[in-house]
Tab-separated table of C-alpha atoms in Angstrom:
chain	number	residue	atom	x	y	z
A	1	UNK	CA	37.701	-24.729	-30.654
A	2	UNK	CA	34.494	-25.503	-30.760
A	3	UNK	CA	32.265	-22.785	-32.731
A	4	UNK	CA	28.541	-22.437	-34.045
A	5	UNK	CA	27.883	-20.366	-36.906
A	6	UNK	CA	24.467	-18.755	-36.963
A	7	UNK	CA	23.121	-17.844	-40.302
A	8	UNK	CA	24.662	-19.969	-43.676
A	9	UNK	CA	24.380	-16.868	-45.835
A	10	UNK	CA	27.231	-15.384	-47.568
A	11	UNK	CA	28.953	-14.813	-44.131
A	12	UNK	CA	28.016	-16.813	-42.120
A	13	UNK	CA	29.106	-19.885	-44.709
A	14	UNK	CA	32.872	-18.215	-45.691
A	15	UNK	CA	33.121	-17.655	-42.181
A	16	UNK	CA	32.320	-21.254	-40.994
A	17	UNK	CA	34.599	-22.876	-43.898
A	18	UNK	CA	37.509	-20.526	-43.081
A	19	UNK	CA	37.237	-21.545	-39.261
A	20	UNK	CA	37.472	-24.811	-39.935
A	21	UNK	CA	40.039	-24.769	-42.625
A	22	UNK	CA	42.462	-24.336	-39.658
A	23	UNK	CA	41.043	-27.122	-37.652
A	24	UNK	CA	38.183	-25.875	-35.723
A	25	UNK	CA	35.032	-27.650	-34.930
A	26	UNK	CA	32.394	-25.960	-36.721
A	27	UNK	CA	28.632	-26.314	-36.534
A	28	UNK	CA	27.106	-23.644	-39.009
A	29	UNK	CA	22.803	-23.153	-37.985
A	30	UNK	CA	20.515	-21.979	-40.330
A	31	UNK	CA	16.606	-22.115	-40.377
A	32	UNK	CA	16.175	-23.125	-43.982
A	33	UNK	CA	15.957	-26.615	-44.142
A	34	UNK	CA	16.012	-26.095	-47.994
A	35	UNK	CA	19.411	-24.354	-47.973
A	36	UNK	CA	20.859	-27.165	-45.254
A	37	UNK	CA	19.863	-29.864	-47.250
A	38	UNK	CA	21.470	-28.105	-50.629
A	39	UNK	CA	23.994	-27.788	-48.655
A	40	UNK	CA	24.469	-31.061	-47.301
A	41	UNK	CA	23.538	-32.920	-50.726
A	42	UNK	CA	26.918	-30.777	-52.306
A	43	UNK	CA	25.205	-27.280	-53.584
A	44	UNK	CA	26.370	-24.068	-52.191
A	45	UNK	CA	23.451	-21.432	-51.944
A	46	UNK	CA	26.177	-18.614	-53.023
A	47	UNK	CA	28.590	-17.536	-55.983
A	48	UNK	CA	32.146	-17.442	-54.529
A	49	UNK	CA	35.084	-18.635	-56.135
A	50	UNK	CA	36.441	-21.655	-54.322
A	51	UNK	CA	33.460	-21.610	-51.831
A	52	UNK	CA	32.484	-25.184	-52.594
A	53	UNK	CA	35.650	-26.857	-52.722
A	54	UNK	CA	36.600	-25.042	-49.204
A	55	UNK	CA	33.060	-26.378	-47.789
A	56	UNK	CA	33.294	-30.172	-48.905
A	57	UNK	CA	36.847	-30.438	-47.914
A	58	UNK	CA	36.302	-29.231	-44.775
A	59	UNK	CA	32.677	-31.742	-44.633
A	60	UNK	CA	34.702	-34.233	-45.854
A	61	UNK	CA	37.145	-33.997	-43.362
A	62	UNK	CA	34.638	-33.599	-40.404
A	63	UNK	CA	35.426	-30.290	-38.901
A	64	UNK	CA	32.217	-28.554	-41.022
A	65	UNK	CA	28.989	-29.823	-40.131
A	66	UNK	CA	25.111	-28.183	-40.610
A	67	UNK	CA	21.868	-28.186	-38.909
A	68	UNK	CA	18.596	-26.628	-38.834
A	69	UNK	CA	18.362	-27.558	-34.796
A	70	UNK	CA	19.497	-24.503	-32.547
A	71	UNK	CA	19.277	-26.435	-29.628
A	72	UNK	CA	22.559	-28.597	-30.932
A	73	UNK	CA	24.019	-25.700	-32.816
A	74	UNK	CA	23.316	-23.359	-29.044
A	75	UNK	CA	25.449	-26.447	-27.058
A	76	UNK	CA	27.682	-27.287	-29.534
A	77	UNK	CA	30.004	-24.443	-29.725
A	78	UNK	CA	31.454	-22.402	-27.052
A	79	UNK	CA	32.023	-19.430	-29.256
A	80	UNK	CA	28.652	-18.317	-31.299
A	81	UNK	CA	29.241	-16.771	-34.480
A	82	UNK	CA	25.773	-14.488	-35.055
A	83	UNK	CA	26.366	-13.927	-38.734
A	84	UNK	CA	22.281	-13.182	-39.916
A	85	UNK	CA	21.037	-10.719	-42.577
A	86	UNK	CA	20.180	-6.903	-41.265
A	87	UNK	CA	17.498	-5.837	-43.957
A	88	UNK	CA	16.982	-2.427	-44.040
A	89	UNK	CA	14.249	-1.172	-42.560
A	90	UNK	CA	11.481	1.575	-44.455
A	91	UNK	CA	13.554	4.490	-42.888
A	92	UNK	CA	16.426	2.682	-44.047
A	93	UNK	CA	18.058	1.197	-40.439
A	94	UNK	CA	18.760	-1.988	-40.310
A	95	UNK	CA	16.576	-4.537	-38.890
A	96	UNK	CA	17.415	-6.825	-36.291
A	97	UNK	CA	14.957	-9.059	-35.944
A	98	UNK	CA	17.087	-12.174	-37.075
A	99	UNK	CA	20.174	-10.764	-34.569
A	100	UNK	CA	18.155	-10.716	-31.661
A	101	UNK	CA	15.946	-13.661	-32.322
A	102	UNK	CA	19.138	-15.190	-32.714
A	103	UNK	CA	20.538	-14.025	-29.308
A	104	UNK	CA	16.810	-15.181	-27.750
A	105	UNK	CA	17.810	-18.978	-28.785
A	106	UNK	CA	21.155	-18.825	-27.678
A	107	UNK	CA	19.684	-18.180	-24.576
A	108	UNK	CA	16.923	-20.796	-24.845
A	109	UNK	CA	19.143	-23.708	-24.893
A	110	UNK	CA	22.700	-22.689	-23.468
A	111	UNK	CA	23.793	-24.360	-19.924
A	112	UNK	CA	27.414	-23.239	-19.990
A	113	UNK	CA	29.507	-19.916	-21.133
A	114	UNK	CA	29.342	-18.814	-24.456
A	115	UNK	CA	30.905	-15.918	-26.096
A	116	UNK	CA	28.224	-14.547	-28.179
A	117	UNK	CA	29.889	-13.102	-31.796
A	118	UNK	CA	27.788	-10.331	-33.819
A	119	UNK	CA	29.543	-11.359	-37.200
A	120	UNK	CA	26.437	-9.776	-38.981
A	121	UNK	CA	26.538	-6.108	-39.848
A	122	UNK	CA	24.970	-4.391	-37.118
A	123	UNK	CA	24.248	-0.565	-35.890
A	124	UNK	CA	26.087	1.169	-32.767
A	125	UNK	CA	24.356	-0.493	-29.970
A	126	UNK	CA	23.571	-3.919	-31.087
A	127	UNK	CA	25.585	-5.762	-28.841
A	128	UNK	CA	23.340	-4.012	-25.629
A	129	UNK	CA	20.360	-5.281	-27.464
A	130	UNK	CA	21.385	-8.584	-27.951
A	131	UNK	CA	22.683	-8.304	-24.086
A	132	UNK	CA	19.323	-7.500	-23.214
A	133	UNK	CA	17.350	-10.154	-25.032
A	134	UNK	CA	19.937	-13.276	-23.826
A	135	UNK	CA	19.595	-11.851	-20.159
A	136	UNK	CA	15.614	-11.717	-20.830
A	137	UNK	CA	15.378	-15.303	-21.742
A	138	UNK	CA	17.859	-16.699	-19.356
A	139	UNK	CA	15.786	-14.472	-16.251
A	140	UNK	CA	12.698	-16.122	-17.997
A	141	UNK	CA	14.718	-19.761	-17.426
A	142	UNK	CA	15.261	-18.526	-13.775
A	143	UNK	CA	18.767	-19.366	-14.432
A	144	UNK	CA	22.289	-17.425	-14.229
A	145	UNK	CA	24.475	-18.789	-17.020
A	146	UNK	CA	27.856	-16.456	-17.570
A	147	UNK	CA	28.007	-14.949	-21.027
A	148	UNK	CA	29.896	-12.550	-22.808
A	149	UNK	CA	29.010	-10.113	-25.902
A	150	UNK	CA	31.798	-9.498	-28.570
A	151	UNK	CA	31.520	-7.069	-32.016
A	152	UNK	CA	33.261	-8.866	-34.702
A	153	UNK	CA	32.594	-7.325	-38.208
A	154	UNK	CA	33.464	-8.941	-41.117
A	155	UNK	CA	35.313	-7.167	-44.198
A	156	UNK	CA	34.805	-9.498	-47.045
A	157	UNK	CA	34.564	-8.567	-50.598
A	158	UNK	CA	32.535	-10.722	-52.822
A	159	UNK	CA	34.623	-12.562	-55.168
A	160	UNK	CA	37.906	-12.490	-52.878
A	161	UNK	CA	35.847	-13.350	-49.606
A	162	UNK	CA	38.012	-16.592	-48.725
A	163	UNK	CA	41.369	-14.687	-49.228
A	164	UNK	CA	40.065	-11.831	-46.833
A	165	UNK	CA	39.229	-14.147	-44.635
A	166	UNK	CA	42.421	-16.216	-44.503
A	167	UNK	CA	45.120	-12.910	-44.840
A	168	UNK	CA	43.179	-10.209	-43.383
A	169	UNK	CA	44.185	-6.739	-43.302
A	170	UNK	CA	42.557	-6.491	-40.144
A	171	UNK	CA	40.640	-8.443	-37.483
A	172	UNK	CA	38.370	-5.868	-35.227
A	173	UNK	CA	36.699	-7.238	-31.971
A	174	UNK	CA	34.848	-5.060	-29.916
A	175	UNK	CA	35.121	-6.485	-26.370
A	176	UNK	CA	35.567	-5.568	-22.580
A	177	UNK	CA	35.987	-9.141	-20.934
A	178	UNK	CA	39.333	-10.078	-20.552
A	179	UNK	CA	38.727	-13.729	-20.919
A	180	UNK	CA	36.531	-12.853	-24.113
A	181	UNK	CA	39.190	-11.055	-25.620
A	182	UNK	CA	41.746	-13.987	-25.073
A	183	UNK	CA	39.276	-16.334	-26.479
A	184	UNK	CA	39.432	-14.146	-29.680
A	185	UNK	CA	42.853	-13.684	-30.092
A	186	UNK	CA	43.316	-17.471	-29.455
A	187	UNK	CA	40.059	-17.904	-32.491
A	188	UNK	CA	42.468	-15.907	-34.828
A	189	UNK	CA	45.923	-16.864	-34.073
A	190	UNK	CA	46.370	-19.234	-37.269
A	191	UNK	CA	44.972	-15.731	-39.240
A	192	UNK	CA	47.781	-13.270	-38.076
A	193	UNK	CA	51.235	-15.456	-37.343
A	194	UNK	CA	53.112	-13.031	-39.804
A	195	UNK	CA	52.565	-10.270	-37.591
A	196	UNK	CA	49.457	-9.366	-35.739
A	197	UNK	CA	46.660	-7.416	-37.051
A	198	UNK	CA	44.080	-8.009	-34.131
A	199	UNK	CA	42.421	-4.666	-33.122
A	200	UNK	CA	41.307	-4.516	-29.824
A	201	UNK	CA	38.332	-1.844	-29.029
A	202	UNK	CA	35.497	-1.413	-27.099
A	203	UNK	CA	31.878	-2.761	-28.589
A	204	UNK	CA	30.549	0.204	-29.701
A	205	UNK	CA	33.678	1.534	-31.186
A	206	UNK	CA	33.727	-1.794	-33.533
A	207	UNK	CA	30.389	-1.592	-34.673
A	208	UNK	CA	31.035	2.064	-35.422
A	209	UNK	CA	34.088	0.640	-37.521
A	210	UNK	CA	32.474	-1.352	-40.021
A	211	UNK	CA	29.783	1.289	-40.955
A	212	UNK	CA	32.529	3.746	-41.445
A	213	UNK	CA	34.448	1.537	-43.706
A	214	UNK	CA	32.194	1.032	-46.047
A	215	UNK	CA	30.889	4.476	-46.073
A	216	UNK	CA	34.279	6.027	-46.556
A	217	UNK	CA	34.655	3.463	-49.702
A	218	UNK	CA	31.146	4.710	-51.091
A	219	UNK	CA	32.212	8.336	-50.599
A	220	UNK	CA	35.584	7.798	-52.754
A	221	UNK	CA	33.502	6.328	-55.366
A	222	UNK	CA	30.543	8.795	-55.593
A	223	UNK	CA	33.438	11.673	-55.267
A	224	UNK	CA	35.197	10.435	-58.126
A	225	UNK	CA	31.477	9.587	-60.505
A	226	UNK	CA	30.954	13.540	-59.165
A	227	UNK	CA	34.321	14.698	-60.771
A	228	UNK	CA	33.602	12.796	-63.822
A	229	UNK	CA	30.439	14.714	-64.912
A	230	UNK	CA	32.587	17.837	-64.479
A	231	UNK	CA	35.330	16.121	-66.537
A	232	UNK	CA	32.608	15.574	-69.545
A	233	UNK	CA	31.781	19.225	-69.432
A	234	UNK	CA	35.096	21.019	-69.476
A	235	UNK	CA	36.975	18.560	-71.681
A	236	UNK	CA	39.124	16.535	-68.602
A	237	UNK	CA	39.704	12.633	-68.664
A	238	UNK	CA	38.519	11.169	-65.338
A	239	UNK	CA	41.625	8.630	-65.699
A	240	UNK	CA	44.197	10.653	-66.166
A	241	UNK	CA	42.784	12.936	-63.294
A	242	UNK	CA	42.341	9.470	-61.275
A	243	UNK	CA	46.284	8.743	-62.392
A	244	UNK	CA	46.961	12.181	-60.950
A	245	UNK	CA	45.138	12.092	-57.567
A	246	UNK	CA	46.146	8.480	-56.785
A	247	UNK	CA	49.805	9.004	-57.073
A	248	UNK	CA	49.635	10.994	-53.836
A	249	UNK	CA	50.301	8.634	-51.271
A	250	UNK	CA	48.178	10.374	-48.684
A	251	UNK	CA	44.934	9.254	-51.483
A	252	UNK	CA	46.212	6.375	-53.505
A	253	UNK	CA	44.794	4.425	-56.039
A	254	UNK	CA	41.820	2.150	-54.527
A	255	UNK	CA	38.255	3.123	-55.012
A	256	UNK	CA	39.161	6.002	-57.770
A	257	UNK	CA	37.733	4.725	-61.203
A	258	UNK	CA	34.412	6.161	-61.975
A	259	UNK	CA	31.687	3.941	-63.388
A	260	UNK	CA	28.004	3.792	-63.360
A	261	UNK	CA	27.655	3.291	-59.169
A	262	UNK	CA	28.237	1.307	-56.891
A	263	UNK	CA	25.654	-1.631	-55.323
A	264	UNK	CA	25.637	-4.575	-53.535
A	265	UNK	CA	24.439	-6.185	-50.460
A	266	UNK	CA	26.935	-3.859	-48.108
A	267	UNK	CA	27.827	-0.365	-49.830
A	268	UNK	CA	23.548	0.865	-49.948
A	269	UNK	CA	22.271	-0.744	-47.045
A	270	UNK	CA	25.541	0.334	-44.463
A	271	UNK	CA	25.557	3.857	-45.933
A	272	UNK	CA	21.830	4.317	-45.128
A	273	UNK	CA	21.936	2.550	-41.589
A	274	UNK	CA	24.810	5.065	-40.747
A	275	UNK	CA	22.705	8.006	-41.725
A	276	UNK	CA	20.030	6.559	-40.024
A	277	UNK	CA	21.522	5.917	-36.377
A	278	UNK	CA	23.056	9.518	-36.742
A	279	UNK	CA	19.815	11.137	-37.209
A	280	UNK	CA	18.834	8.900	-34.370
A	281	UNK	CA	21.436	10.231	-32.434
A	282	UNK	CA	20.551	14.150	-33.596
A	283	UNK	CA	23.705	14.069	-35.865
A	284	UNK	CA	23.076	15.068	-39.661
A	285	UNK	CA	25.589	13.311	-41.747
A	286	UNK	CA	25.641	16.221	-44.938
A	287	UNK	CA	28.510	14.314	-46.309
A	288	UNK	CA	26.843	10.817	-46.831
A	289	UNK	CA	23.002	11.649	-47.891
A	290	UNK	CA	25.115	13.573	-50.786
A	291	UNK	CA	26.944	10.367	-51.144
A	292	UNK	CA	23.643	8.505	-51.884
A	293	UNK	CA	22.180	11.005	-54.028
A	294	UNK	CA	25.553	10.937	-56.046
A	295	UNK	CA	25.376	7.160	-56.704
A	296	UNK	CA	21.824	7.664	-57.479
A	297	UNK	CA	21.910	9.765	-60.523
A	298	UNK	CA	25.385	7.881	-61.828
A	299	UNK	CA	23.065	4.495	-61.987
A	300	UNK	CA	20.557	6.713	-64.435
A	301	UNK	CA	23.599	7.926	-66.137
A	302	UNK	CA	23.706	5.187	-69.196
A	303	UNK	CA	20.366	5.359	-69.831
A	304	UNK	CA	20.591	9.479	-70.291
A	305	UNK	CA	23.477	8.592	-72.627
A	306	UNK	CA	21.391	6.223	-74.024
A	307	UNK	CA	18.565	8.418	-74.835
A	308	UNK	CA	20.901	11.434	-75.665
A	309	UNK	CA	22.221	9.125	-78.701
A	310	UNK	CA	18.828	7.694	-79.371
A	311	UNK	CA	16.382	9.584	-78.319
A	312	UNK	CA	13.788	10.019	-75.207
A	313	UNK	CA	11.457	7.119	-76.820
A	314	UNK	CA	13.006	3.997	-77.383
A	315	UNK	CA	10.178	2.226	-79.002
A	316	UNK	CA	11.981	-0.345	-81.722
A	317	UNK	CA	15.398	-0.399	-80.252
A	318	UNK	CA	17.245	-2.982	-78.583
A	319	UNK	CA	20.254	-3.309	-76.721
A	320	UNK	CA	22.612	-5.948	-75.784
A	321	UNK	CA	23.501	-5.606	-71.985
A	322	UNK	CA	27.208	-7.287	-70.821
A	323	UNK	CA	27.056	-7.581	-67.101
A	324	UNK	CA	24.245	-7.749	-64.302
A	325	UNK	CA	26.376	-8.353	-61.347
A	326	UNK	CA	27.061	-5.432	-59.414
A	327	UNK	CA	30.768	-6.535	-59.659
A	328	UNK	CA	32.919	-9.078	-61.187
A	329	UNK	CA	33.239	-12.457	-59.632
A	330	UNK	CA	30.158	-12.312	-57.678
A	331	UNK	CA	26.157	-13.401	-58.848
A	332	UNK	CA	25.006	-10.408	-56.718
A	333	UNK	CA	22.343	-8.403	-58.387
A	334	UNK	CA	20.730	-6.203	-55.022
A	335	UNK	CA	21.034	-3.121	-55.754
A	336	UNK	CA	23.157	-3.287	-59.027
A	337	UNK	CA	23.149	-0.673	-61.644
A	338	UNK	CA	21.967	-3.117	-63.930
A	339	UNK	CA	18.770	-2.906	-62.538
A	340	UNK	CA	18.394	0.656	-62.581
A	341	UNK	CA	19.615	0.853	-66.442
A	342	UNK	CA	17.424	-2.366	-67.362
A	343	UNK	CA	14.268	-0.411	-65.296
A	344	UNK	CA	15.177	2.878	-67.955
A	345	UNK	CA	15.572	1.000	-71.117
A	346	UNK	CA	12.435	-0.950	-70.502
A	347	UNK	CA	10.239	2.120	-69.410
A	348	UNK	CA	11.917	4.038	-72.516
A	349	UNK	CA	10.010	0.944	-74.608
A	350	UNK	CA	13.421	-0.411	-75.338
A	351	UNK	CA	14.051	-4.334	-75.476
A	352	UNK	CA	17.394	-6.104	-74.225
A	353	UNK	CA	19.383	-8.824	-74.756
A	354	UNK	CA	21.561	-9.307	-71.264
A	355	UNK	CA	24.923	-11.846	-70.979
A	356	UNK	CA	26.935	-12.168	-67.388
A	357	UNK	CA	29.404	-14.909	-66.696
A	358	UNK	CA	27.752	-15.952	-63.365
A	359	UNK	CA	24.562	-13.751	-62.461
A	360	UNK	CA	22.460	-14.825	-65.364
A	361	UNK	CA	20.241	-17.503	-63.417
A	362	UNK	CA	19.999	-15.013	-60.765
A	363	UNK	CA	18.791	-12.171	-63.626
A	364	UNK	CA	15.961	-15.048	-65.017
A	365	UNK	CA	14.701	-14.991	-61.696
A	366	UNK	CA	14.042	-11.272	-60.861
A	367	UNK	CA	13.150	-10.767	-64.842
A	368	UNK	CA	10.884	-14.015	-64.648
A	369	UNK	CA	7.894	-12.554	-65.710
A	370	UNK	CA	9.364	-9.285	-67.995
A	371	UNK	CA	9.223	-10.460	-72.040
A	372	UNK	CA	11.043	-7.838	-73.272
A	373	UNK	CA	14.469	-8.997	-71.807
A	374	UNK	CA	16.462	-12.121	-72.731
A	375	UNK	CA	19.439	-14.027	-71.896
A	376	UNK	CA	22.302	-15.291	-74.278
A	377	UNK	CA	25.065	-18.108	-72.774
A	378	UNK	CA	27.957	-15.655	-75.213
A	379	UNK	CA	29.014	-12.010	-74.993
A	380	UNK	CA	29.075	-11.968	-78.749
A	381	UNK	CA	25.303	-13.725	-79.370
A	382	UNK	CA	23.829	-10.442	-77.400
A	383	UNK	CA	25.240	-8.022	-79.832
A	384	UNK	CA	22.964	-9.678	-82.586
A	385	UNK	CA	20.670	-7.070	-84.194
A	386	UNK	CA	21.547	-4.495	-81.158
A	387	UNK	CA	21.279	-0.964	-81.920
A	388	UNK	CA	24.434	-0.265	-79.196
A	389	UNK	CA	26.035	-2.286	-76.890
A	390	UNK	CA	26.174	-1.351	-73.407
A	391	UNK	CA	29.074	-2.292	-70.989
A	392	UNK	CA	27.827	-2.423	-66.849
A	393	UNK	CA	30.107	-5.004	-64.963
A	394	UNK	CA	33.963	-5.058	-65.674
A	395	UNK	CA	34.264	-8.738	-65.775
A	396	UNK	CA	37.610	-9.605	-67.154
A	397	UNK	CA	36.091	-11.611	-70.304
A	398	UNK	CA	35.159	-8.294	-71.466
A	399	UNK	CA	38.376	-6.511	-71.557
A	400	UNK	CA	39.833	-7.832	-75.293
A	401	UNK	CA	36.217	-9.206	-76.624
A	402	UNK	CA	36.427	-10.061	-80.289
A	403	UNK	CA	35.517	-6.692	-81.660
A	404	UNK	CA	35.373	-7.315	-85.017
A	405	UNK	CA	32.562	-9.839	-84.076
A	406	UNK	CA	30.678	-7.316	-81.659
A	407	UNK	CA	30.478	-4.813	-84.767
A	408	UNK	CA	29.457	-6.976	-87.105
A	409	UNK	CA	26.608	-8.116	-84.860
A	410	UNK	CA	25.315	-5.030	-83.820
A	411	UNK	CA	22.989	-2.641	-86.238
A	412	UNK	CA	25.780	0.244	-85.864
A	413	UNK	CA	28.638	-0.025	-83.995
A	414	UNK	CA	28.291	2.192	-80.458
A	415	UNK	CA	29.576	0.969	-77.534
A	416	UNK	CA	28.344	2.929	-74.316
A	417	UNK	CA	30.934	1.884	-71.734
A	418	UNK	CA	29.956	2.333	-67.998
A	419	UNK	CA	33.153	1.003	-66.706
A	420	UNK	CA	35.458	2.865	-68.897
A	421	UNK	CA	37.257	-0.480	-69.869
A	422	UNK	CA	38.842	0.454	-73.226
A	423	UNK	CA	41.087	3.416	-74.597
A	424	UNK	CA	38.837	5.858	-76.711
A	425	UNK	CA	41.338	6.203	-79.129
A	426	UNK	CA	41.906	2.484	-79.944
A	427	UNK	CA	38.048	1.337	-80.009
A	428	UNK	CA	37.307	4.786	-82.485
A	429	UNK	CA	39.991	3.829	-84.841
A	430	UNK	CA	38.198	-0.064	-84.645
A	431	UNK	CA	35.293	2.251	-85.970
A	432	UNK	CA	33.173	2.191	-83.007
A	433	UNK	CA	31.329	5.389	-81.726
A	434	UNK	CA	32.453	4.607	-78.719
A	435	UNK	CA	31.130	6.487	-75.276
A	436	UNK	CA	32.802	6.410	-71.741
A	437	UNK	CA	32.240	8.106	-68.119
A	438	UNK	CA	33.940	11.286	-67.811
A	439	UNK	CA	36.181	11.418	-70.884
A	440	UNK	CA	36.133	13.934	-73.580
């Protein structure tokens, strides 16, 4: 086929590589002539592993190409991929200013059928929106050009988005056409020849999908940081009570282990625009406004350790910081707990000394003009001088560091762990003070 990728983001680009790694024609649009020539020149705009070799094979090969014109992109393919950013909005829904602007040139340019794909994270309703705007611009043109609307949400994890994409547990489309729908399952045939995980639903029921995905994740991980405060104050282990819940196959193991919250470009931003189209739609979701005020106070949680050990002033102390990703394998810093525990240390009148594998550029950027934080290229050189070291992102560097070397580097050997990466017992008898989430 012959497909157009709006958007060369983090979805739209794994989506346009993965389409054409099984021989599709693929035109990826995006307005940034910056990012299309980085692009273009070799560069990929995004951390994921095995992005750029996916992206210059597929260049090389001539089934990827990019642009910054959405006239070509709007006639090149027959299926549009709309895979934009949704920002939320001040109250917290998601804006849709790039989706429907994106729709409007579509519209503009097209002079045969297209099936129009919301790829992008979008609220119930979208897809009449983005109805509405392409049948707008085409009245507008005075012209009567067929088109169909299709909900397609993606369900990519950063740092394993390729492998989604290729072996997906599911494929959801949202459509009512019957010649859209065939034009789908004939899109994802090389994706499902094992046996076939295509879900077929109507347009609203997809878009409803993806918001409830996510928010069910967020809820097992702010139900499990809730458990491990009560774990801390009656003398329970969070992971052996995780060990003990998870076994039950009705629960299982995914999304159990407590930490310092969760972040991220998808968990936040989807949770919110769900509360926010229920309210909309005079529904009160009690369940997930208790989820965001859970993951709220467990990003503050290190620093109240923090000043528990130390104090409430933190005038004269410094701390070495391993990870500023919001998870492994991923450069992603929006709405990572790092931020919130790097905001508490520094209003505390503590100074820091941060080290990530990947998101350190990323860190320079946001922390460009704050003095009091700095950046070392090793794990080990942040512990120099530190008065604790504090553990954010479970990158798997981190899991069998050279301890020795961490306490000889630090001023006293404390190790506040928000991932709960090590067993008490063996990093106390290394003659750390060692502190977890939600262990005794």
């Amino acid at each position: 086929m012959r497909i157009t990728v709006i958007g060369s983001g983090y979805v739209g680009l794994v989506t346009g590589a993965c389409l054409a790694e099984v021989g599709n024609d693929v035109l990826c649009l995006d307005i940034d002539q910056a990012k299309i020539d980085m692009i273009n020149a070799g560069g990929i705009p995004i951390h994921e592993p095995g992005l750029d070799q996916l992206v210059a094979r597929n260049m090389a090969g001539g089934r990827l190409a990019f642009t910054s014109d959405p006239a070509r992109a709007s006639s090149h393919g027959r299926v549009q991929f709309i895979a934009v950013g949704t920002p939320p909005d001040e109250d917290g829904s998601a804006d849709l200013k790039y989706v429907i602007a994106a729709a409007r040139n579509i519209a503009r340019h097209m002079t045969d059928y297209k099936i129009v794909v919301d790829k992008s994270t979008v609220p119930v309703g979208t897809a009449d929106k983005v109805r509405e705007a392409m049948a707008s611009v085409l009245a507008e043109r005075g012209e009567e050009i067929p088109f169909s609307v299709v909900s397609n949400p993606e369900f990519l994890k950063e740092g394993a988005a390729i492998d989604d994409f290729m072996s997906p547990d599911r494929i959801v489309i949202g459509a009512d056409e019957p010649r859209a729908i065939e034009a789908m399952r004939t899109l994802y045939s090389p994706f499902v020849r094992n046996h076939d995980r295509l879900l077929v639903m109507n347009v609203r029921s997809a878009e409803l999908t993806k918001y409830a995905a996510n928010s069910m994740l967020a809820t097992r991980i702010s139900f499990m940081n809730e458990l491990s405060v009560l774990a801390e104050r009656v003398g329970a282990d969070i992971e052996a009570v995780r060990v003990g819940i998870g076994s039950d196959s009705r629960i299982g193991y995914s999304f159990l282990y407590a930490g310092c919250g969760y972040g991220g470009s998808c968990f936040p931003k989807d949770v919110k625009a769900l509360v926010r189209t229920a309210a909309d739609n005079g529904v009160d979701l009690d369940i997930l406004r208790a989820v965001e005020g859970a993951n709220d106070r467990q990003k503050r949680l290190l620093v109240d350790k923090v000043k528990k050990l130390f104090g409430e002033r933190l005038h004269g102390r410094h701390f070495a910081l391993w990870g500023l990703a919001f998870k492994p394998k991923t450069d992603d810093m929006r709405e990572a707990a790092s931020r919130e525990i790097i905001a508490g240390l520094l209003a505390a009148g503590a100074t820091i000394t941060a080290y990530d594998p990947v998101a350190t550029d990323e860190a320079k950027r946001i922390y460009a003009e704050e003095s009091r934080i700095t950046f070392s290229i090793r794990p080990l050189d942040a512990c120099q001088g530190a008065d604790a070291l504090i553990i954010v992102t479970e990158w798997k560097e981190f899991r069998s560091p050279d301890f020795d070397g961490v306490r000889e580097r630090l001023k006293q050997p404390v190790i506040i762990d928000g991932r709960n990466m090590y067993v008490p017992r063996d990093i106390r008898e290394l003659g750390f003070e060692y502190i977890s989430i939600g262990r005794p």
